[in-house]
């Protein structure tokens, strides 16, 4: 069965510091991978997605993510975070089993950026 | 510039009551979704509508029904609310009918069942 693991429940970083949020997936084939951000009291917003090709993908708000097949990972990065990046971040994987497509979300990582 | 609009934003129900959560999108998207979000569990798909006139069950459909009224609107109904249905409900939409990844989310409906 496919699954998504976000090992860090809560991360606190200082404004201006670099950020890496971890995501590991379990799936036999190459999945489609996504990162979403959820600001307090709001719905999720798609940050970026990986379907194929270049393993380093750029998203909105200065975020990027790298697909590493050997590590089954799709970690989200940002060189310098801002206070406005405080939010919860969800990794998701879309898989295909017997023609049935399914999107599975991770349990999320809450990011707190401190001044 | 509304995107996906959900009503109501908050609701408190008693066990056994019924209610309908409304969702509308103005982006001419084909696919619409209903998710529930519970602490520590991520989002789980309740129902999905690939296009107007079609609906399919997701991971956790028990206790819910849906109606794709037209291309814009996709409603979720709780016929007899139970405390286990206390959650935050999100409606989402996407352009394509291929795959099931949502692109745009509403701001959610926070539902408490007493």
CSV table of N, CA and C in Angstrom, one decimal, chain A:
chain,number,residue,atom,x,y,z
A,1,UNK,N,0.8,-1.2,0.0
A,1,UNK,CA,0.0,0.0,0.0
A,1,UNK,C,0.9,1.2,0.0
A,2,UNK,N,0.4,2.3,-0.7
A,2,UNK,CA,1.2,3.5,-0.7
A,2,UNK,C,0.9,4.3,0.5
A,3,UNK,N,1.9,5.1,0.9
A,3,UNK,CA,1.8,5.9,2.1
A,3,UNK,C,2.8,7.1,2.0
A,4,UNK,N,2.5,8.1,2.8
A,4,UNK,CA,3.4,9.2,2.8
A,4,UNK,C,3.7,9.5,4.3
A,5,UNK,N,5.0,9.8,4.6
A,5,UNK,CA,5.4,10.0,5.9
A,5,UNK,C,6.1,11.4,6.0
A,6,UNK,N,5.6,12.2,6.9
A,6,UNK,CA,6.3,13.5,7.2
A,6,UNK,C,6.8,13.3,8.7
A,7,UNK,N,8.0,13.0,8.9
A,7,UNK,CA,8.5,12.7,10.2
A,7,UNK,C,8.5,13.8,11.2
A,8,UNK,N,8.6,15.0,10.7
A,8,UNK,CA,8.6,16.2,11.6
A,8,UNK,C,7.2,16.7,11.8
A,9,UNK,N,6.7,16.7,13.1
A,9,UNK,CA,5.4,17.2,13.3
A,9,UNK,C,5.4,18.7,13.4
A,10,UNK,N,6.5,19.3,14.1
A,10,UNK,CA,6.6,20.7,14.4
A,10,UNK,C,8.0,21.1,14.2
A,11,UNK,N,8.2,22.2,13.5
A,11,UNK,CA,9.6,22.8,13.3
A,11,UNK,C,9.5,24.3,13.5
A,12,UNK,N,10.5,24.7,14.3
A,12,UNK,CA,10.7,26.2,14.5
A,12,UNK,C,12.0,26.6,13.9
A,13,UNK,N,11.9,27.7,13.1
A,13,UNK,CA,13.2,28.3,12.6
A,13,UNK,C,13.1,29.8,12.7
A,14,UNK,N,14.3,30.4,12.7
A,14,UNK,CA,14.4,31.8,12.7
A,14,UNK,C,14.2,32.4,11.3
A,15,UNK,N,13.6,33.6,11.3
A,15,UNK,CA,13.5,34.3,10.0
A,15,UNK,C,14.8,34.5,9.4
A,16,UNK,N,14.9,34.2,8.1
A,16,UNK,CA,16.2,34.3,7.4
A,16,UNK,C,16.9,33.0,7.3
A,17,UNK,N,16.6,32.1,8.1
A,17,UNK,CA,17.3,30.8,8.1
A,17,UNK,C,16.8,29.9,6.9
A,18,UNK,N,17.6,28.9,6.6
A,18,UNK,CA,17.1,28.0,5.5
A,18,UNK,C,16.2,26.9,6.1
A,19,UNK,N,15.4,26.3,5.2
A,19,UNK,CA,14.4,25.4,5.7
A,19,UNK,C,14.4,24.1,4.8
A,20,UNK,N,14.3,23.0,5.5
A,20,UNK,CA,14.0,21.7,4.7
A,20,UNK,C,13.0,20.9,5.5
A,21,UNK,N,11.9,20.6,4.8
A,21,UNK,CA,10.8,19.8,5.4
A,21,UNK,C,10.9,18.4,4.7
A,22,UNK,N,10.9,17.4,5.5
A,22,UNK,CA,11.1,16.1,4.9
A,22,UNK,C,9.8,15.4,4.6
A,23,UNK,N,9.8,14.6,3.5
A,23,UNK,CA,8.7,13.8,3.0
A,23,UNK,C,9.2,12.5,2.4
A,24,UNK,N,8.8,11.4,2.9
A,24,UNK,CA,9.1,10.1,2.4
A,24,UNK,C,7.8,9.4,1.9
A,25,UNK,N,7.9,8.7,0.8
A,25,UNK,CA,6.8,8.0,0.3
A,25,UNK,C,7.1,6.5,0.1
A,26,UNK,N,6.0,5.7,0.1
A,26,UNK,CA,6.2,4.3,-0.1
A,26,UNK,C,5.3,3.9,-1.3
A,27,UNK,N,5.9,3.5,-2.4
A,27,UNK,CA,5.1,3.2,-3.6
A,27,UNK,C,6.1,2.5,-4.6
A,28,UNK,N,5.6,1.5,-5.2
A,28,UNK,CA,6.4,0.6,-6.1
A,28,UNK,C,6.9,1.3,-7.4
A,29,UNK,N,6.1,2.2,-7.9
A,29,UNK,CA,6.5,2.9,-9.2
A,29,UNK,C,6.8,4.3,-8.9
A,30,UNK,N,7.1,5.1,-9.9
A,30,UNK,CA,7.3,6.5,-9.8
A,30,UNK,C,6.0,7.2,-9.5
A,31,UNK,N,5.9,7.9,-8.4
A,31,UNK,CA,4.7,8.6,-8.1
A,31,UNK,C,4.6,10.0,-8.6
A,32,UNK,N,3.5,10.6,-8.6
A,32,UNK,CA,3.3,12.0,-8.7
A,32,UNK,C,3.3,12.6,-7.3
A,33,UNK,N,4.1,13.6,-7.1
A,33,UNK,CA,4.3,14.2,-5.8
A,33,UNK,C,3.9,15.6,-5.7
A,34,UNK,N,3.5,16.0,-4.5
A,34,UNK,CA,3.0,17.4,-4.4
A,34,UNK,C,3.3,17.9,-3.0
A,35,UNK,N,3.4,19.2,-2.9
A,35,UNK,CA,3.5,19.9,-1.6
A,35,UNK,C,2.4,21.0,-1.6
A,36,UNK,N,1.7,21.0,-0.5
A,36,UNK,CA,0.6,22.0,-0.2
A,36,UNK,C,1.0,22.8,1.0
A,37,UNK,N,0.5,24.0,1.1
A,37,UNK,CA,0.6,24.8,2.3
A,37,UNK,C,-0.7,25.2,2.8
A,38,UNK,N,-0.9,25.2,4.1
A,38,UNK,CA,-2.2,25.6,4.7
A,38,UNK,C,-1.9,26.7,5.8
A,39,UNK,N,-2.3,27.9,5.5
A,39,UNK,CA,-2.2,29.0,6.5
A,39,UNK,C,-3.4,28.8,7.5
A,40,UNK,N,-3.2,29.3,8.7
A,40,UNK,CA,-4.2,29.1,9.7
A,40,UNK,C,-5.6,29.6,9.3
A,41,UNK,N,-6.6,28.7,9.5
A,41,UNK,CA,-8.0,29.1,9.1
A,41,UNK,C,-8.3,29.0,7.6
A,42,UNK,N,-7.4,28.5,6.8
A,42,UNK,CA,-7.6,28.5,5.4
A,42,UNK,C,-7.5,27.1,4.8
A,43,UNK,N,-7.9,27.0,3.6
A,43,UNK,CA,-7.7,25.8,2.9
A,43,UNK,C,-6.3,25.6,2.4
A,44,UNK,N,-6.0,24.5,1.7
A,44,UNK,CA,-4.7,24.2,1.3
A,44,UNK,C,-4.4,24.9,-0.1
A,45,UNK,N,-3.2,25.2,-0.3
A,45,UNK,CA,-2.8,25.8,-1.6
A,45,UNK,C,-1.6,25.0,-2.1
A,46,UNK,N,-1.7,24.7,-3.4
A,46,UNK,CA,-0.7,23.9,-4.0
A,46,UNK,C,0.6,24.7,-4.2
A,47,UNK,N,1.7,24.2,-3.6
A,47,UNK,CA,3.0,24.9,-3.8
A,47,UNK,C,3.8,24.5,-5.0
A,48,UNK,N,3.8,23.2,-5.2
A,48,UNK,CA,4.6,22.6,-6.4
A,48,UNK,C,4.2,21.2,-6.6
A,49,UNK,N,4.6,20.7,-7.7
A,49,UNK,CA,4.3,19.3,-8.0
A,49,UNK,C,5.4,18.7,-8.9
A,50,UNK,N,5.6,17.4,-8.8
A,50,UNK,CA,6.6,16.6,-9.6
A,50,UNK,C,5.8,15.5,-10.3
A,51,UNK,N,6.0,15.5,-11.6
A,51,UNK,CA,5.4,14.4,-12.4
A,51,UNK,C,6.5,13.6,-13.1
A,52,UNK,N,7.5,14.2,-13.7
A,52,UNK,CA,8.6,13.5,-14.3
A,52,UNK,C,9.6,14.6,-14.7
A,53,UNK,N,10.7,14.1,-15.3
A,53,UNK,CA,11.7,15.0,-15.8
A,53,UNK,C,12.7,15.5,-14.7
A,54,UNK,N,13.0,16.7,-14.7
A,54,UNK,CA,14.0,17.3,-13.8
A,54,UNK,C,13.5,17.1,-12.4
A,55,UNK,N,14.4,16.5,-11.6
A,55,UNK,CA,14.1,16.1,-10.2
A,55,UNK,C,14.0,17.3,-9.3
A,56,UNK,N,14.5,18.4,-9.7
A,56,UNK,CA,14.4,19.6,-8.8
A,56,UNK,C,13.3,20.5,-9.4
A,57,UNK,N,12.2,20.7,-8.6
A,57,UNK,CA,11.1,21.5,-9.1
A,57,UNK,C,11.0,22.8,-8.3
A,58,UNK,N,10.6,23.8,-9.1
A,58,UNK,CA,10.4,25.1,-8.4
A,58,UNK,C,8.9,25.3,-8.2
A,59,UNK,N,8.6,26.0,-7.1
A,59,UNK,CA,7.2,26.3,-6.9
A,59,UNK,C,7.0,27.7,-6.6
A,60,UNK,N,5.8,28.0,-6.0
A,60,UNK,CA,5.5,29.4,-5.7
A,60,UNK,C,6.1,29.8,-4.4
A,61,UNK,N,6.2,31.1,-4.1
A,61,UNK,CA,6.6,31.6,-2.8
A,61,UNK,C,8.1,31.3,-2.5
A,62,UNK,N,8.9,31.0,-3.6
A,62,UNK,CA,10.3,30.7,-3.4
A,62,UNK,C,10.7,29.3,-2.9
A,63,UNK,N,9.7,28.4,-2.9
A,63,UNK,CA,9.9,27.0,-2.5
A,63,UNK,C,10.4,26.2,-3.6
A,64,UNK,N,11.2,25.2,-3.3
A,64,UNK,CA,11.6,24.2,-4.3
A,64,UNK,C,11.6,22.8,-3.6
A,65,UNK,N,11.6,21.7,-4.4
A,65,UNK,CA,11.6,20.4,-3.8
A,65,UNK,C,12.4,19.5,-4.7
A,66,UNK,N,13.0,18.5,-4.2
A,66,UNK,CA,13.9,17.6,-4.9
A,66,UNK,C,13.4,16.2,-4.8
A,67,UNK,N,13.1,15.5,-5.9
A,67,UNK,CA,12.7,14.1,-5.9
A,67,UNK,C,14.0,13.3,-5.9
A,68,UNK,N,14.1,12.4,-4.9
A,68,UNK,CA,15.2,11.5,-4.9
A,68,UNK,C,14.7,10.0,-4.8
A,69,UNK,N,14.8,9.4,-6.0
A,69,UNK,CA,14.2,8.0,-6.1
A,69,UNK,C,14.9,7.1,-5.2
A,70,UNK,N,16.2,7.2,-5.0
A,70,UNK,CA,17.0,6.2,-4.2
A,70,UNK,C,16.6,6.3,-2.7
A,71,UNK,N,16.1,7.5,-2.3
A,71,UNK,CA,15.7,7.6,-0.9
A,71,UNK,C,14.2,7.7,-0.7
A,72,UNK,N,13.5,7.6,-1.8
A,72,UNK,CA,12.0,7.7,-1.8
A,72,UNK,C,11.6,8.9,-1.0
A,73,UNK,N,12.2,10.0,-1.4
A,73,UNK,CA,12.0,11.3,-0.7
A,73,UNK,C,11.6,12.4,-1.7
A,74,UNK,N,11.0,13.4,-1.1
A,74,UNK,CA,10.6,14.6,-1.9
A,74,UNK,C,10.6,15.7,-0.9
A,75,UNK,N,11.7,16.2,-0.5
A,75,UNK,CA,11.9,17.2,0.5
A,75,UNK,C,11.7,18.6,0.0
A,76,UNK,N,11.0,19.4,0.8
A,76,UNK,CA,10.7,20.8,0.5
A,76,UNK,C,11.8,21.7,1.1
A,77,UNK,N,12.2,22.7,0.3
A,77,UNK,CA,13.3,23.6,0.8
A,77,UNK,C,13.0,25.0,0.4
A,78,UNK,N,13.6,25.9,1.3
A,78,UNK,CA,13.5,27.3,1.0
A,78,UNK,C,14.8,27.9,1.6
A,79,UNK,N,15.5,28.7,0.8
A,79,UNK,CA,16.8,29.2,1.2
A,79,UNK,C,16.7,30.2,2.4
A,80,UNK,N,15.7,31.0,2.5
A,80,UNK,CA,15.6,32.0,3.5
A,80,UNK,C,14.1,32.2,3.8
A,81,UNK,N,13.7,31.7,5.0
A,81,UNK,CA,12.2,31.8,5.3
A,81,UNK,C,11.8,33.1,5.8
A,82,UNK,N,10.6,33.4,5.7
A,82,UNK,CA,10.0,34.7,6.2
A,82,UNK,C,8.9,34.4,7.2
A,83,UNK,N,8.6,35.3,8.0
A,83,UNK,CA,7.6,35.1,9.1
A,83,UNK,C,6.3,34.7,8.4
A,84,UNK,N,6.0,35.2,7.3
A,84,UNK,CA,4.8,34.8,6.6
A,84,UNK,C,4.7,33.4,6.1
A,85,UNK,N,5.8,32.6,6.2
A,85,UNK,CA,5.8,31.2,5.8
A,85,UNK,C,5.3,30.3,7.0
A,86,UNK,N,5.0,30.9,8.1
A,86,UNK,CA,4.4,30.2,9.2
A,86,UNK,C,3.1,29.6,8.7
A,87,UNK,N,3.0,28.3,8.8
A,87,UNK,CA,1.9,27.5,8.2
A,87,UNK,C,2.1,26.1,8.5
A,88,UNK,N,1.1,25.3,8.0
A,88,UNK,CA,1.3,23.8,8.0
A,88,UNK,C,1.5,23.3,6.6
A,89,UNK,N,2.4,22.4,6.4
A,89,UNK,CA,2.8,22.0,5.1
A,89,UNK,C,2.5,20.5,4.9
A,90,UNK,N,1.9,20.1,3.8
A,90,UNK,CA,1.5,18.8,3.6
A,90,UNK,C,2.1,18.2,2.3
A,91,UNK,N,2.7,17.1,2.4
A,91,UNK,CA,3.2,16.4,1.3
A,91,UNK,C,2.1,15.4,0.8
A,92,UNK,N,2.0,15.2,-0.5
A,92,UNK,CA,1.0,14.2,-1.0
A,92,UNK,C,1.5,13.5,-2.2
A,93,UNK,N,1.0,12.3,-2.3
A,93,UNK,CA,1.5,11.4,-3.4
A,93,UNK,C,0.2,10.9,-4.2
A,94,UNK,N,0.3,10.9,-5.5
A,94,UNK,CA,-0.7,10.4,-6.3
A,94,UNK,C,-0.2,9.1,-6.9
A,95,UNK,N,-1.0,8.0,-6.7
A,95,UNK,CA,-0.6,6.7,-7.2
A,95,UNK,C,-1.7,6.1,-8.1
A,96,UNK,N,-1.3,5.1,-8.9
A,96,UNK,CA,-2.2,4.5,-9.8
A,96,UNK,C,-2.1,3.0,-9.6
A,97,UNK,N,-3.2,2.4,-9.2
A,97,UNK,CA,-3.3,0.9,-8.9
A,97,UNK,C,-4.4,0.4,-9.7
A,98,UNK,N,-4.1,-0.4,-10.7
A,98,UNK,CA,-5.2,-1.0,-11.5
A,98,UNK,C,-6.1,0.0,-12.1
A,99,UNK,N,-5.6,1.1,-12.5
A,99,UNK,CA,-6.5,2.1,-13.1
A,99,UNK,C,-7.1,3.0,-12.1
A,100,UNK,N,-7.0,2.8,-10.9
A,100,UNK,CA,-7.6,3.6,-9.8
A,100,UNK,C,-6.6,4.5,-9.3
A,101,UNK,N,-6.9,5.8,-9.5
A,101,UNK,CA,-5.9,6.8,-9.0
A,101,UNK,C,-6.3,7.3,-7.6
A,102,UNK,N,-5.3,7.5,-6.8
A,102,UNK,CA,-5.6,7.9,-5.4
A,102,UNK,C,-4.5,8.9,-5.0
A,103,UNK,N,-5.0,10.0,-4.3
A,103,UNK,CA,-4.0,10.9,-3.7
A,103,UNK,C,-4.0,10.7,-2.2
A,104,UNK,N,-2.8,10.5,-1.6
A,104,UNK,CA,-2.7,10.3,-0.2
A,104,UNK,C,-1.9,11.4,0.4
A,105,UNK,N,-2.4,12.0,1.5
A,105,UNK,CA,-1.7,13.1,2.1
A,105,UNK,C,-1.0,12.7,3.3
A,106,UNK,N,0.2,13.3,3.6
A,106,UNK,CA,0.9,13.1,4.8
A,106,UNK,C,0.1,13.8,6.0
A,107,UNK,N,0.6,13.6,7.2
A,107,UNK,CA,0.0,14.2,8.3
A,107,UNK,C,0.3,15.6,8.6
A,108,UNK,N,1.3,16.1,7.8
A,108,UNK,CA,1.6,17.6,7.9
A,108,UNK,C,2.7,17.9,8.9
A,109,UNK,N,3.4,19.0,8.6
A,109,UNK,CA,4.5,19.6,9.4
A,109,UNK,C,4.1,21.0,9.7
A,110,UNK,N,4.0,21.3,11.0
A,110,UNK,CA,3.7,22.7,11.3
A,110,UNK,C,5.0,23.5,11.4
A,111,UNK,N,5.1,24.6,10.7
A,111,UNK,CA,6.3,25.4,10.7
A,111,UNK,C,6.0,26.7,11.4
A,112,UNK,N,6.8,27.0,12.4
A,112,UNK,CA,6.7,28.3,13.1
A,112,UNK,C,8.0,29.1,12.8
A,113,UNK,N,7.9,30.3,12.2
A,113,UNK,CA,9.0,31.1,11.9
A,113,UNK,C,9.0,32.2,12.9
A,114,UNK,N,10.1,32.3,13.7
A,114,UNK,CA,10.2,33.3,14.7
A,114,UNK,C,11.1,34.5,14.3
A,115,UNK,N,10.8,35.7,14.7
A,115,UNK,CA,11.6,36.9,14.2
A,115,UNK,C,13.0,36.8,14.7
